[in-house]
Amino acid sequence: MNAIEQAAQAIRQSSYTVAFTGAGISAESGIPPFRGEKGIWNRYDPKVLELSYFYAHPEVSWQAIREIFYDFFGKAKPNAAHLALAQLEAAGYLKSIITQNIDNLHQEAGSSRIFEFHGNSHTLVCTRCHAHYRIGEISLEVLPPLCTKCGALLKPNFVFFEEGIPEQAYAGSVEASENAQVMVVVGTTGEVYPAATMVSIAKQHGAKIIEINLESSAFTHRYTDIFIGGKAGEVLPQLVKEVMGT
Ligand SMILES: [Zn+2]
């Protein structure tokens, strides 16, 4: 059996499969990673996403945020990898997705049980009254955008530096990792904490770890049972086909 066949068999035999996704799954939708040579932090100063800087200089921060997350990311569409995971959920083989991405592409692909470890860029939240707004409800022509209910500063509803992981997403991710019989790790190399600990939690609770990455990662030798090298947009559709036996 090759790695894809082994992975498909593990998924078919599992009654609780969870996917854990990172920047690599969205790279094929044109969303660059934050880190590394071609990363966003080579072009922008990461301090624009530090909470203290954001409160002190909301207009400067928001200008960068609008460019990065709304003018540019806003146009990204889900790719074959996102669609394959949605298909796996629809067929009853996938319980949930834990994602480190904030791009909303799993939702747009049709997945419904998603724990967003780092929040979501498609909603804004009021820093005073905590009202939520969908992007599009609020104009970003004049910066910074303000709450229409109380007039206070709005912040994208994703996790900034110096900010904790949203409680519900964290609790849900830990629970899913503990219950997982199979965890499919896609496009994430295990460098961002505490997100990366979800893989070790799953492993400690007996899950089989399937890893789909371009190259081996921090997970590969410590946790991974089945490694499939390649692009998520090519490997995942093949894997889903194999699971479905089509
Ligand atoms: Zn408000």
Short mmCIF file of C-alpha atoms and ligand atoms in Angstrom, two decimals:
data_model
loop_
_atom_site.label_atom_id
_atom_site.label_comp_id
_atom_site.label_asym_id
_atom_site.label_seq_id
_atom_site.Cartn_x
_atom_site.Cartn_y
_atom_site.Cartn_z
CA MET A 1 0.00 0.00 0.00
CA ASN A 2 1.25 3.48 -0.74
CA ALA A 3 0.95 6.33 1.75
CA ILE A 4 -2.34 7.62 0.30
CA GLU A 5 -3.92 4.17 0.47
CA GLN A 6 -2.71 3.73 4.06
CA ALA A 7 -4.08 7.14 5.02
CA ALA A 8 -7.41 6.42 3.35
CA GLN A 9 -7.71 3.12 5.20
CA ALA A 10 -6.97 4.84 8.53
CA ILE A 11 -9.67 7.44 7.83
CA ARG A 12 -12.22 4.79 6.84
CA GLN A 13 -11.55 2.82 10.03
CA SER A 14 -11.70 5.90 12.28
CA SER A 15 -14.94 7.11 13.80
CA TYR A 16 -13.43 10.46 14.84
CA THR A 17 -11.20 12.20 12.31
CA VAL A 18 -10.06 15.78 12.74
CA ALA A 19 -8.09 17.98 10.33
CA PHE A 20 -5.53 20.49 11.55
CA THR A 21 -4.68 23.11 8.93
CA GLY A 22 -2.23 25.98 8.54
CA ALA A 23 -0.90 28.51 6.06
CA GLY A 24 0.18 25.84 3.55
CA ILE A 25 -3.42 24.96 2.67
CA SER A 26 -4.19 28.58 1.73
CA ALA A 27 -0.93 29.26 -0.09
CA GLU A 28 -2.48 27.70 -3.22
CA SER A 29 -5.30 30.25 -2.96
CA GLY A 30 -2.69 32.98 -3.27
CA ILE A 31 -2.46 33.84 0.41
CA PRO A 32 1.20 34.22 1.32
CA PRO A 33 2.47 32.95 4.68
CA PHE A 34 3.45 35.43 7.38
CA ARG A 35 6.84 33.93 7.97
CA GLY A 36 9.71 33.08 5.68
CA GLU A 37 11.33 34.71 2.70
CA LYS A 38 8.14 35.51 0.78
CA GLY A 39 6.19 36.13 3.97
CA ILE A 40 4.10 39.16 4.76
CA TRP A 41 6.41 40.20 7.59
CA ASN A 42 9.11 40.84 5.03
CA ARG A 43 6.99 43.66 3.64
CA TYR A 44 5.19 44.93 6.72
CA ASP A 45 6.29 45.60 10.25
CA PRO A 46 4.68 42.97 12.51
CA LYS A 47 4.13 45.63 15.16
CA VAL A 48 0.98 46.75 13.29
CA LEU A 49 -0.59 43.61 14.78
CA GLU A 50 0.68 44.17 18.30
CA LEU A 51 -2.27 44.99 20.49
CA SER A 52 -0.55 47.86 22.33
CA TYR A 53 0.63 49.45 19.06
CA PHE A 54 -2.84 49.04 17.55
CA TYR A 55 -4.47 50.93 20.42
CA ALA A 56 -1.80 53.65 20.34
CA HIS A 57 -1.80 54.07 16.53
CA PRO A 58 -5.09 52.67 15.24
CA GLU A 59 -4.95 54.55 11.94
CA VAL A 60 -1.44 53.36 11.02
CA SER A 61 -2.25 49.79 12.03
CA TRP A 62 -5.53 49.82 10.16
CA GLN A 63 -3.89 51.05 6.96
CA ALA A 64 -1.62 48.01 6.90
CA ILE A 65 -4.44 45.72 8.02
CA ARG A 66 -6.69 46.95 5.22
CA GLU A 67 -3.97 46.36 2.62
CA ILE A 68 -2.97 42.93 3.88
CA PHE A 69 -6.26 41.38 4.92
CA TYR A 70 -8.98 43.14 2.97
CA ASP A 71 -7.68 44.62 -0.30
CA PHE A 72 -5.52 41.59 -0.99
CA PHE A 73 -6.67 38.50 0.98
CA GLY A 74 -10.29 39.44 0.55
CA LYS A 75 -10.19 38.24 -3.05
CA ALA A 76 -8.87 34.74 -2.30
CA LYS A 77 -11.06 31.74 -3.14
CA PRO A 78 -11.00 28.25 -1.61
CA ASN A 79 -8.86 25.76 -3.53
CA ALA A 80 -9.11 22.02 -4.19
CA ALA A 81 -7.72 21.22 -0.72
CA HIS A 82 -10.42 23.24 1.12
CA LEU A 83 -13.08 21.67 -1.10
CA ALA A 84 -11.77 18.15 -0.47
CA LEU A 85 -12.05 18.62 3.31
CA ALA A 86 -15.59 19.94 2.93
CA GLN A 87 -16.42 16.86 0.85
CA LEU A 88 -14.94 14.60 3.52
CA GLU A 89 -17.12 16.24 6.17
CA ALA A 90 -20.25 15.98 4.00
CA ALA A 91 -19.58 12.26 3.49
CA GLY A 92 -19.36 11.75 7.25
CA TYR A 93 -15.62 11.05 7.44
CA LEU A 94 -14.51 14.28 9.09
CA LYS A 95 -15.78 15.55 12.46
CA SER A 96 -14.16 18.96 12.50
CA ILE A 97 -11.34 21.20 11.35
CA ILE A 98 -8.96 23.03 13.64
CA THR A 99 -7.43 25.83 11.62
CA GLN A 100 -4.75 28.38 12.33
CA ASN A 101 -5.87 30.36 9.29
CA ILE A 102 -8.04 33.46 9.57
CA ASP A 103 -9.03 33.63 5.91
CA ASN A 104 -12.53 32.10 6.11
CA LEU A 105 -11.74 29.76 3.19
CA HIS A 106 -12.86 26.57 4.98
CA GLN A 107 -16.28 28.16 5.51
CA GLU A 108 -16.43 29.32 1.91
CA ALA A 109 -15.60 25.79 0.76
CA GLY A 110 -18.61 24.49 2.71
CA SER A 111 -17.09 23.05 5.89
CA SER A 112 -19.28 23.68 8.91
CA ARG A 113 -17.50 22.50 12.07
CA ILE A 114 -14.44 24.70 12.31
CA PHE A 115 -12.41 25.78 15.32
CA GLU A 116 -10.63 28.99 14.41
CA PHE A 117 -7.62 28.98 16.63
CA HIS A 118 -6.58 32.49 15.62
CA GLY A 119 -9.99 33.99 14.91
CA ASN A 120 -11.34 35.21 11.58
CA SER A 121 -10.63 38.25 9.43
CA HIS A 122 -14.17 38.38 8.06
CA THR A 123 -15.68 39.83 11.21
CA LEU A 124 -14.83 42.97 13.11
CA VAL A 125 -15.38 43.35 16.83
CA CYS A 126 -15.90 46.51 18.89
CA THR A 127 -13.10 47.08 21.40
CA ARG A 128 -15.58 48.57 23.88
CA CYS A 129 -19.07 47.03 23.57
CA HIS A 130 -17.95 43.80 21.79
CA ALA A 131 -20.54 44.15 19.02
CA HIS A 132 -19.65 42.02 15.98
CA TYR A 133 -19.89 43.14 12.37
CA ARG A 134 -19.41 41.20 9.17
CA ILE A 135 -16.87 42.69 6.82
CA GLY A 136 -18.88 44.58 4.21
CA GLU A 137 -21.26 45.92 6.86
CA ILE A 138 -18.59 48.44 7.81
CA SER A 139 -16.86 50.82 5.42
CA LEU A 140 -13.07 50.76 5.42
CA GLU A 141 -12.84 53.96 3.38
CA VAL A 142 -12.18 56.07 6.45
CA LEU A 143 -9.77 54.57 8.95
CA PRO A 144 -9.94 53.50 11.66
CA PRO A 145 -13.48 52.07 11.40
CA LEU A 146 -15.69 52.82 14.39
CA CYS A 147 -18.56 50.97 16.06
CA THR A 148 -21.93 52.21 14.81
CA LYS A 149 -23.47 51.41 18.21
CA CYS A 150 -21.02 53.09 20.59
CA GLY A 151 -18.43 54.91 18.44
CA ALA A 152 -15.39 53.00 19.78
CA LEU A 153 -12.55 51.52 17.74
CA LEU A 154 -13.23 48.33 15.76
CA LYS A 155 -10.66 45.56 15.59
CA PRO A 156 -10.50 42.61 13.18
CA ASN A 157 -11.73 39.54 15.02
CA PHE A 158 -8.46 37.64 14.68
CA VAL A 159 -5.80 37.14 17.27
CA PHE A 160 -3.16 39.87 17.49
CA PHE A 161 0.26 39.50 19.04
CA GLU A 162 0.00 39.88 22.85
CA GLU A 163 -3.51 38.45 22.67
CA GLY A 164 -4.80 35.09 23.93
CA ILE A 165 -6.45 32.34 21.89
CA PRO A 166 -10.28 32.71 21.84
CA GLU A 167 -11.56 30.58 24.72
CA GLN A 168 -14.23 28.64 22.83
CA ALA A 169 -11.97 27.84 19.90
CA TYR A 170 -9.25 26.71 22.26
CA ALA A 171 -11.51 24.48 24.33
CA GLY A 172 -13.12 23.02 21.21
CA SER A 173 -9.73 22.35 19.61
CA VAL A 174 -8.40 20.57 22.69
CA GLU A 175 -11.55 18.46 22.96
CA ALA A 176 -11.40 17.52 19.26
CA SER A 177 -7.69 16.67 19.56
CA GLU A 178 -8.30 14.49 22.62
CA ASN A 179 -11.10 12.61 20.90
CA ALA A 180 -9.40 12.20 17.55
CA GLN A 181 -8.63 8.70 16.34
CA VAL A 182 -7.04 10.17 13.24
CA MET A 183 -5.66 13.68 12.82
CA VAL A 184 -4.89 14.91 9.31
CA VAL A 185 -2.26 17.66 9.53
CA VAL A 186 -2.24 19.85 6.41
CA GLY A 187 0.10 22.67 5.46
CA THR A 188 1.50 23.45 8.86
CA THR A 189 4.98 22.88 10.12
CA GLY A 190 4.48 23.10 13.86
CA GLU A 191 6.28 26.34 14.60
CA VAL A 192 3.39 28.34 16.02
CA TYR A 193 2.46 27.70 19.64
CA PRO A 194 0.17 26.86 21.31
CA ALA A 195 -1.54 25.72 18.08
CA ALA A 196 1.15 23.10 17.40
CA THR A 197 0.40 21.37 20.71
CA MET A 198 -2.90 20.10 19.24
CA VAL A 199 -0.90 17.47 17.34
CA SER A 200 0.90 16.27 20.47
CA ILE A 201 -2.40 16.19 22.39
CA ALA A 202 -3.95 14.05 19.66
CA LYS A 203 -0.93 11.76 19.57
CA GLN A 204 -0.88 11.36 23.37
CA HIS A 205 -4.53 10.35 23.25
CA GLY A 206 -3.82 7.63 20.72
CA ALA A 207 -4.59 9.32 17.41
CA LYS A 208 -2.90 8.23 14.23
CA ILE A 209 -1.25 11.29 12.65
CA ILE A 210 -1.42 11.74 8.86
CA GLU A 211 0.74 14.62 7.66
CA ILE A 212 0.42 16.34 4.27
CA ASN A 213 3.20 18.86 3.74
CA LEU A 214 5.59 19.88 0.98
CA GLU A 215 8.53 18.87 3.14
CA SER A 216 9.02 17.15 6.45
CA SER A 217 8.37 19.37 9.46
CA ALA A 218 8.78 19.63 13.22
CA PHE A 219 5.94 17.07 13.45
CA THR A 220 7.29 14.46 11.07
CA HIS A 221 9.73 12.50 13.16
CA ARG A 222 8.09 13.09 16.54
CA TYR A 223 4.43 12.46 15.77
CA THR A 224 3.64 11.54 12.19
CA ASP A 225 2.55 7.99 11.35
CA ILE A 226 1.87 8.50 7.65
CA PHE A 227 3.66 11.26 5.74
CA ILE A 228 2.42 12.30 2.30
CA GLY A 229 4.70 14.81 0.59
CA GLY A 230 3.13 17.19 -1.89
CA LYS A 231 0.80 20.12 -2.44
CA ALA A 232 -2.38 20.02 -0.38
CA GLY A 233 -4.43 20.92 -3.46
CA GLU A 234 -3.19 17.78 -5.21
CA VAL A 235 -2.85 15.30 -2.35
CA LEU A 236 -6.15 15.94 -0.54
CA PRO A 237 -8.43 15.39 -3.55
CA GLN A 238 -6.58 12.10 -4.25
CA LEU A 239 -6.93 11.07 -0.63
CA VAL A 240 -10.63 11.87 -0.53
CA LYS A 241 -11.17 9.89 -3.73
CA GLU A 242 -9.38 6.95 -2.17
CA VAL A 243 -11.47 7.19 1.04
CA MET A 244 -14.71 7.23 -0.94
CA GLY A 245 -13.49 4.37 -3.12
CA THR A 246 -14.25 6.27 -6.31
ZN ZN B 1 -19.25 49.35 20.25
#
